[in-house]
mmCIF file of C-alpha atoms in Angstrom:
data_model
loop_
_atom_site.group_PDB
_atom_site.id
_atom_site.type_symbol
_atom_site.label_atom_id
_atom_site.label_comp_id
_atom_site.label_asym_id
_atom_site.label_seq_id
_atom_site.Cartn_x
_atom_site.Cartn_y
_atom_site.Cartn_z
ATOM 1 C CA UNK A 1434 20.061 15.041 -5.140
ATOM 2 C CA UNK A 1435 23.083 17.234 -6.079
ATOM 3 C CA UNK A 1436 23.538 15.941 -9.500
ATOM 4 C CA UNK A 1437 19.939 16.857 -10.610
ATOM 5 C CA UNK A 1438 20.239 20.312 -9.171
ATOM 6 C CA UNK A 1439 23.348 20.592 -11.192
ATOM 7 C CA UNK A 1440 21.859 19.276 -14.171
ATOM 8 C CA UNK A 1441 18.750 21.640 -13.817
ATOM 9 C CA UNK A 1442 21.136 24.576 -12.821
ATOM 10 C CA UNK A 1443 23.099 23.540 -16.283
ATOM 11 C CA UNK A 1444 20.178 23.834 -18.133
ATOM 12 C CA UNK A 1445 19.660 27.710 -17.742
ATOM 13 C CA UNK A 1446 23.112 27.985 -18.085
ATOM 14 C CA UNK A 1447 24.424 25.929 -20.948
ATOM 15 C CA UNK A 1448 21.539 24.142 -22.191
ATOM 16 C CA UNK A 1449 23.250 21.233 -24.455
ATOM 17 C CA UNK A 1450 25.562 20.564 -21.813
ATOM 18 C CA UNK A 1451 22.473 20.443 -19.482
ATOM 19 C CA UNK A 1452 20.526 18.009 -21.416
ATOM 20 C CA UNK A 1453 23.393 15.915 -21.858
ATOM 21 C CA UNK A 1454 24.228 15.862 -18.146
ATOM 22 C CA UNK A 1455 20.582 15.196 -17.526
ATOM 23 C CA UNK A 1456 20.484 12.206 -19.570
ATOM 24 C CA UNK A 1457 23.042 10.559 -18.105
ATOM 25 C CA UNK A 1458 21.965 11.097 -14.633
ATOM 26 C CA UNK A 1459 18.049 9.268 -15.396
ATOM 27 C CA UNK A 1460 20.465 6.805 -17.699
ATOM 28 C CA UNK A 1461 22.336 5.994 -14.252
ATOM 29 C CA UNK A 1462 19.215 6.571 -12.015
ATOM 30 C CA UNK A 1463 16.832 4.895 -13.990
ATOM 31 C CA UNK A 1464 17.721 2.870 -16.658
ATOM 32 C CA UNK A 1465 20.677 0.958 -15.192
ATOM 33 C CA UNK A 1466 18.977 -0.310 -12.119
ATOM 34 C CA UNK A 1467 15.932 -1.200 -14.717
ATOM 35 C CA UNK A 1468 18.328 -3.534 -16.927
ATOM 36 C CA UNK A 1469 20.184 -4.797 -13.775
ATOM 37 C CA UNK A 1470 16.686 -5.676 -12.653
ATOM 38 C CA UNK A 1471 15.789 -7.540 -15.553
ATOM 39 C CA UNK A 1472 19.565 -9.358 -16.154
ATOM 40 C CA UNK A 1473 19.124 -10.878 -12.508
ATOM 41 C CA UNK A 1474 15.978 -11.934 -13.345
ATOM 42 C CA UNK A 1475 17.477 -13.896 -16.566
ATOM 43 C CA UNK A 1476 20.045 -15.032 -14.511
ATOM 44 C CA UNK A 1477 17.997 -16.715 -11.946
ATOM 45 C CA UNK A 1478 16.484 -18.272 -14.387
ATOM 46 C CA UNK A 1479 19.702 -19.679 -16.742
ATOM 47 C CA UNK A 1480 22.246 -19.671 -13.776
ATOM 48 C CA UNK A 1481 20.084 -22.728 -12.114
ATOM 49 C CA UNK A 1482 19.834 -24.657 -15.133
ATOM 50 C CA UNK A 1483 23.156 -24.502 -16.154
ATOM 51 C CA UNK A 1484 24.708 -25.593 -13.179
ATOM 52 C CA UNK A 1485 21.584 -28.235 -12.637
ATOM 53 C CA UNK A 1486 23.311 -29.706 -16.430
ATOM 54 C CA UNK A 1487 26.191 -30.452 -14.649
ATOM 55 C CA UNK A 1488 25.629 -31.442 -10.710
ATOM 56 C CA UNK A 1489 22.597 -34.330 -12.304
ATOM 57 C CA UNK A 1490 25.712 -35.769 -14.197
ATOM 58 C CA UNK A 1491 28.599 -37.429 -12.637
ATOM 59 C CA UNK A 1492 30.083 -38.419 -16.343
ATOM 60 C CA UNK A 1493 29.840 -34.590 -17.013
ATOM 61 C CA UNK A 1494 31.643 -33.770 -13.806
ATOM 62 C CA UNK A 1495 34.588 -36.206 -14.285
ATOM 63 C CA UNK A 1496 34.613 -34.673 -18.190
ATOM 64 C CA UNK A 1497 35.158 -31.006 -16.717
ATOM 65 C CA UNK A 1498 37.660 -32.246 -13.693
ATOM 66 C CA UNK A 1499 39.822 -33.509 -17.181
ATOM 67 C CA UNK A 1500 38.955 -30.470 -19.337
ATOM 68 C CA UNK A 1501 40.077 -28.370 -16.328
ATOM 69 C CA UNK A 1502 43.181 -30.918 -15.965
ATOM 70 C CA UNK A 1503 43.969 -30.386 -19.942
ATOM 71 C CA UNK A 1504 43.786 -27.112 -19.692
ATOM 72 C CA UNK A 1505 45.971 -26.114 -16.767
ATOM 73 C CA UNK A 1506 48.660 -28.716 -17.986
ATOM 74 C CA UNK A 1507 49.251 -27.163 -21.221
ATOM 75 C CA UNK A 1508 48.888 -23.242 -19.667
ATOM 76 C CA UNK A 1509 51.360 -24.777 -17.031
ATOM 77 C CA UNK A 1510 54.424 -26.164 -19.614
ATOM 78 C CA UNK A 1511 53.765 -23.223 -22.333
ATOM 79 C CA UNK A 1512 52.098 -20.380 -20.968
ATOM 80 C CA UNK A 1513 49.893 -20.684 -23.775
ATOM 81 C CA UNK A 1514 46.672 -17.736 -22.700
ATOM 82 C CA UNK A 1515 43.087 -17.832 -22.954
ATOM 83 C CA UNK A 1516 42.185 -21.092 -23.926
ATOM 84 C CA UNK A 1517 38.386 -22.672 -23.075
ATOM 85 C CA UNK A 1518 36.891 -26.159 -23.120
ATOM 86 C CA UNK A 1519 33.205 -27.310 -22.736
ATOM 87 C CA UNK A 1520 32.420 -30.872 -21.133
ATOM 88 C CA UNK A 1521 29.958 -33.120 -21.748
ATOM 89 C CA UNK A 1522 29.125 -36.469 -21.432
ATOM 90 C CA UNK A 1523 30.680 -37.778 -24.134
ATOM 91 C CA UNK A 1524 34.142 -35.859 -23.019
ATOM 92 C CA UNK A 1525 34.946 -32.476 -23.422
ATOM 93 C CA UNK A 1526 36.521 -29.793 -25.708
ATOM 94 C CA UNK A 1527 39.463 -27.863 -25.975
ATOM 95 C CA UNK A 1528 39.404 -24.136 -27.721
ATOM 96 C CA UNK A 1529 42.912 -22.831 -28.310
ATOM 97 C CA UNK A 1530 46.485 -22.544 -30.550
ATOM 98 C CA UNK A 1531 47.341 -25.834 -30.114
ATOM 99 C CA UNK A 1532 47.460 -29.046 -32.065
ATOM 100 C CA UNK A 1533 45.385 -32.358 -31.299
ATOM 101 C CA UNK A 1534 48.684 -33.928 -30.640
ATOM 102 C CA UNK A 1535 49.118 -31.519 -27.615
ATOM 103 C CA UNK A 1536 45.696 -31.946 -26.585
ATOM 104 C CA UNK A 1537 45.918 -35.529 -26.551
ATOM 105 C CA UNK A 1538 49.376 -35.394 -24.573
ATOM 106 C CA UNK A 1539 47.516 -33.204 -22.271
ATOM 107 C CA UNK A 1540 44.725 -35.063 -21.503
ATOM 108 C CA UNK A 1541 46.536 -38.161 -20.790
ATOM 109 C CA UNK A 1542 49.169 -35.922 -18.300
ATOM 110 C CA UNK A 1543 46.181 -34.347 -16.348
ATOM 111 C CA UNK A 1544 44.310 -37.576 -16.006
ATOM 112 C CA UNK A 1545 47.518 -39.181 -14.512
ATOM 113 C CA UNK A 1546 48.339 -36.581 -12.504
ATOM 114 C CA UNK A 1547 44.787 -36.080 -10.874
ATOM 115 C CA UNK A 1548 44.398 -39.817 -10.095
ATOM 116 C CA UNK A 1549 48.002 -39.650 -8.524
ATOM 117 C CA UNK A 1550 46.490 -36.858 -6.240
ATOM 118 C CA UNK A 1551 46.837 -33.519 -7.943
ATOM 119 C CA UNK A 1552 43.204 -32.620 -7.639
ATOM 120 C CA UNK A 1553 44.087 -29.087 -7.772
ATOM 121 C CA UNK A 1554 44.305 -29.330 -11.745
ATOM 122 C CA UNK A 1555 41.136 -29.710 -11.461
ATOM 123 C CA UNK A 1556 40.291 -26.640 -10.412
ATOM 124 C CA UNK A 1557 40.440 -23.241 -13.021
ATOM 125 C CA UNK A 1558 40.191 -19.753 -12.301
ATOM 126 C CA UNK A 1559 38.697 -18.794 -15.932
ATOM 127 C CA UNK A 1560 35.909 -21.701 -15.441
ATOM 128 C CA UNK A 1561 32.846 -20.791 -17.069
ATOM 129 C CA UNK A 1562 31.167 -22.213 -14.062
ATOM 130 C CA UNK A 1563 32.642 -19.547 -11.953
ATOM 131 C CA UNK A 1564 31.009 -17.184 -14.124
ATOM 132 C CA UNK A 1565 27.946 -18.955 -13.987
ATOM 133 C CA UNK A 1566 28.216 -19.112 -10.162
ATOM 134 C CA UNK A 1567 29.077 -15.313 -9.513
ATOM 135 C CA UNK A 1568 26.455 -13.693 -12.223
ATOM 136 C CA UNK A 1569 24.261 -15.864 -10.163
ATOM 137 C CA UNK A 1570 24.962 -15.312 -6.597
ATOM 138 C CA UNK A 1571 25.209 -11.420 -7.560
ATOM 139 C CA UNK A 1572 21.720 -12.159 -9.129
ATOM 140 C CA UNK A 1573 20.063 -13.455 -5.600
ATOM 141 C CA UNK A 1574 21.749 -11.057 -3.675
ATOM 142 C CA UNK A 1575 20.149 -8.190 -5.970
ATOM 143 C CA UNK A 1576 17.057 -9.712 -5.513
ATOM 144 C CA UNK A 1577 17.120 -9.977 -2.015
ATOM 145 C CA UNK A 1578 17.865 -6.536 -1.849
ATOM 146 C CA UNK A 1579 15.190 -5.203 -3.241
ATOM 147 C CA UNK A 1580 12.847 -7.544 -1.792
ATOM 148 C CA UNK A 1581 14.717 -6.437 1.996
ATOM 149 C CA UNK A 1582 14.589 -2.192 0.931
ATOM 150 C CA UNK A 1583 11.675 -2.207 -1.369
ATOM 151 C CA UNK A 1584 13.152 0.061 -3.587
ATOM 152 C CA UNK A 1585 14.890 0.250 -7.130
ATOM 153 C CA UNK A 1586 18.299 2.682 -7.165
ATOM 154 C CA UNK A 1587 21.913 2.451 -8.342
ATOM 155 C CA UNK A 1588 22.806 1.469 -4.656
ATOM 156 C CA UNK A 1589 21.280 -1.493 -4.582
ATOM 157 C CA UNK A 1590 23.328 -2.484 -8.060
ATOM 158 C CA UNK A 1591 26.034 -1.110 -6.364
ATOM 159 C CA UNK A 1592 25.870 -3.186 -3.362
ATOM 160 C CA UNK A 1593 25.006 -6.334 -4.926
ATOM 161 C CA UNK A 1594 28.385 -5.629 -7.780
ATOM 162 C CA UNK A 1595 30.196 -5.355 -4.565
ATOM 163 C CA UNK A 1596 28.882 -8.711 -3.175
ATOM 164 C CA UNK A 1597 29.506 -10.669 -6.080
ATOM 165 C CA UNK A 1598 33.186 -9.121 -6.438
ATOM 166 C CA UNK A 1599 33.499 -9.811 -2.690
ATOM 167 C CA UNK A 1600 32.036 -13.304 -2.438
ATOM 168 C CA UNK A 1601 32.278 -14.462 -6.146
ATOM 169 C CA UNK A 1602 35.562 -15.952 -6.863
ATOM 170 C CA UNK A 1603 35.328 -17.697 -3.105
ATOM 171 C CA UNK A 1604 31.751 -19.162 -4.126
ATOM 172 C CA UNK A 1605 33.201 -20.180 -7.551
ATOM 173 C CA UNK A 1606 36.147 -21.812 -6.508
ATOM 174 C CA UNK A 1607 34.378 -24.113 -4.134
ATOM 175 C CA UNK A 1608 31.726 -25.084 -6.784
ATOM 176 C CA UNK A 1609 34.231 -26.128 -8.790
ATOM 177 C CA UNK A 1610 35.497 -28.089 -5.926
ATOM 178 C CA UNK A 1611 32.893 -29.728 -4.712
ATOM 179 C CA UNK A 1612 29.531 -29.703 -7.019
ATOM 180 C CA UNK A 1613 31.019 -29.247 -10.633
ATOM 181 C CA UNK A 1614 34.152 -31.586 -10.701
ATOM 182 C CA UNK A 1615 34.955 -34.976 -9.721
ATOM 183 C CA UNK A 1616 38.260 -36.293 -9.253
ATOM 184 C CA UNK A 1617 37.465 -39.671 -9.200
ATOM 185 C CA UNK A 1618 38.859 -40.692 -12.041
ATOM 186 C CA UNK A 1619 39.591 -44.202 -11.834
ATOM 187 C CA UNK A 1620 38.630 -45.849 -14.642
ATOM 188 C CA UNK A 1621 38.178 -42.990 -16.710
ATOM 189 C CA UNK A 1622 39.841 -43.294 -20.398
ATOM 190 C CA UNK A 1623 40.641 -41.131 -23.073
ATOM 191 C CA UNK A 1624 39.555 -42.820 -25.624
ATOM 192 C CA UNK A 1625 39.540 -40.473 -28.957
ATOM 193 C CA UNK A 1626 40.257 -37.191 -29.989
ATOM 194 C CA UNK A 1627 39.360 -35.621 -33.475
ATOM 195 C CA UNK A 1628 39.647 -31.714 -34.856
ATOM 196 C CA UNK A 1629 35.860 -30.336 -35.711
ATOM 197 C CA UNK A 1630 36.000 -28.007 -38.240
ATOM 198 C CA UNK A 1631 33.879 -25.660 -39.242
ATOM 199 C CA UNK A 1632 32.807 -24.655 -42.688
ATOM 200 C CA UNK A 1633 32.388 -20.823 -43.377
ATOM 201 C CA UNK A 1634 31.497 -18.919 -46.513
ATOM 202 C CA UNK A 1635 34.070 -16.094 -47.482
ATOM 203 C CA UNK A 1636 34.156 -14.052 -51.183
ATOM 204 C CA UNK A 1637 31.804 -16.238 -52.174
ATOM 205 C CA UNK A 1638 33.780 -19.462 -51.571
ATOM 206 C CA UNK A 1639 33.004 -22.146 -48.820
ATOM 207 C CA UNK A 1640 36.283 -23.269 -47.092
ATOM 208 C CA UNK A 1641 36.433 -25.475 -44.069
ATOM 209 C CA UNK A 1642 38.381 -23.592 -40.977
ATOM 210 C CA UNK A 1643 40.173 -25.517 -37.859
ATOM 211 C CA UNK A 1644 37.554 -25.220 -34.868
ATOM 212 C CA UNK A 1645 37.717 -26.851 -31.554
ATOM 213 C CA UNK A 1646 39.412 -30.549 -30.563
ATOM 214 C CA UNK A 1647 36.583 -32.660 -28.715
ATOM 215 C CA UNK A 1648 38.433 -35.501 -26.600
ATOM 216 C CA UNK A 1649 36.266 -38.078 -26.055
ATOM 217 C CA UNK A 1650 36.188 -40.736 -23.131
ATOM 218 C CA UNK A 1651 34.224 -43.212 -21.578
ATOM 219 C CA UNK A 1652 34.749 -45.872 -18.243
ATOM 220 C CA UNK A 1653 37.042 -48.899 -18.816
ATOM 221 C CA UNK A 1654 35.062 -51.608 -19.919
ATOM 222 C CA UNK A 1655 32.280 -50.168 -21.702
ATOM 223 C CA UNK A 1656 31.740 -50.629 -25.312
ATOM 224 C CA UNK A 1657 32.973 -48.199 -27.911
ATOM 225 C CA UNK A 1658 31.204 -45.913 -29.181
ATOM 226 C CA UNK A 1659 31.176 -46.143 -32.577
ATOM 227 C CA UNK A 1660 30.159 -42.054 -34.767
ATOM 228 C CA UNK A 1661 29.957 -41.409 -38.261
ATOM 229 C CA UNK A 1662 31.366 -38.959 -38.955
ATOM 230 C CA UNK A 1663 30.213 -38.411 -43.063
ATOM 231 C CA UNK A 1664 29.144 -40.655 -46.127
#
């Protein structure tokens, strides 16, 4: 335990310094393990259920094969950074600088592409599920951990960090691959795509800002859906 003798040692010494080097070794001994602890446990909990969402939907799954598609097409022809999408079973959204236009031209490239074969659009290294996947492996691991050493300490977070970082993106890329995204797209159509905005209050005034473009689809030959959108 050298960096408690050194803290107690500091004490005598240079007392602020002391306390202050004290608190941050129970704040790394301690606490962090505690609210690692208690994040894996949330995790366990939401990981699951998120991913549950969308493996019990194939509709879902073909949405965020396209979303993933739309995405890495536009990234691909303008380099255009950090954009995001959400699917659903309705279709899926995009979250970025670009116009519906774009989105639309997008959408209609990466479904295509995919049905000609280029399944790896379908794939995206900044997928949420990845996230999802990794917080959630790390989660089990840390769990298993302490279950296997019976004991709470900043090396089991340590180990189970390096696990994750290890074994994450590997374990997210194939759930994309195989349980989050279908490529079978046949049949699949876009079939609308409209700007949601949002409405936020500022100095008093309520203005209506751009927010995300939803692209909707459905499966050739069913009925169209028909929303209204205000009265």
């Amino acid at each position: 335990m050298p960096l408690l003798i050194v803290a107690l040692m500091l004490l005598f010494v240079m007392p602020w310094l002391g306390l202050l080097f004290l608190g941050f070794f129970v704040f790394l001994l301690l606490l962090v393990p505690l609210g690692f602890a208690a994040r894996s446990l949330v995790w366990l909990v939401l990981g699951p259920k998120e991913l549950f969402r969308v493996l019990s939907n194939k509709r879902v799954r073909r949405n965020h094969a396209l979303e993933h598609g739309t995405i890495n097409v536009i990234e691909e022809k303008y380099g255009i950074p950090m954009m995001s999408g959400l699917a659903s079973e309705e279709g899926f959204t995009v979250n970025g600088p670009v116009s519906p236009e774009l989105a639309l031209w997008a959408a209609q490239e990466a479904l295509l592409r995919i049905r000609k074969g280029e399944t790896r659009l379908a794939i995206h290294e900044r997928c949420g599920t990845t996230i999802v996947t990794v917080n959630t492996l790390m989660s089990v691991f840390f769990i298993l951990l302490l279950i296997a050493t019976g004991s709470l300490s900043i090396f089991t977070v340590i180990l189970a960090l390096a696990a994750s970082w290890i074994l994450g993106p590997y374990a997210g890329r194939y759930a994309q691959e195989y349980m989050t995204t279908s490529t079978d797209l046949e049949g699949v159509e876009i079939a609308g795509i409209e700007r949601r905005n949002h409405r936020v209050r500022t100095m008093g005034m309520s203005v209506m800002v751009p927010g995300e473009i939803f692209i909707r689809t459905r499966v050739r030959g069913e009925p169209p859906k028909v929303e209204v959108i205000g009265v």
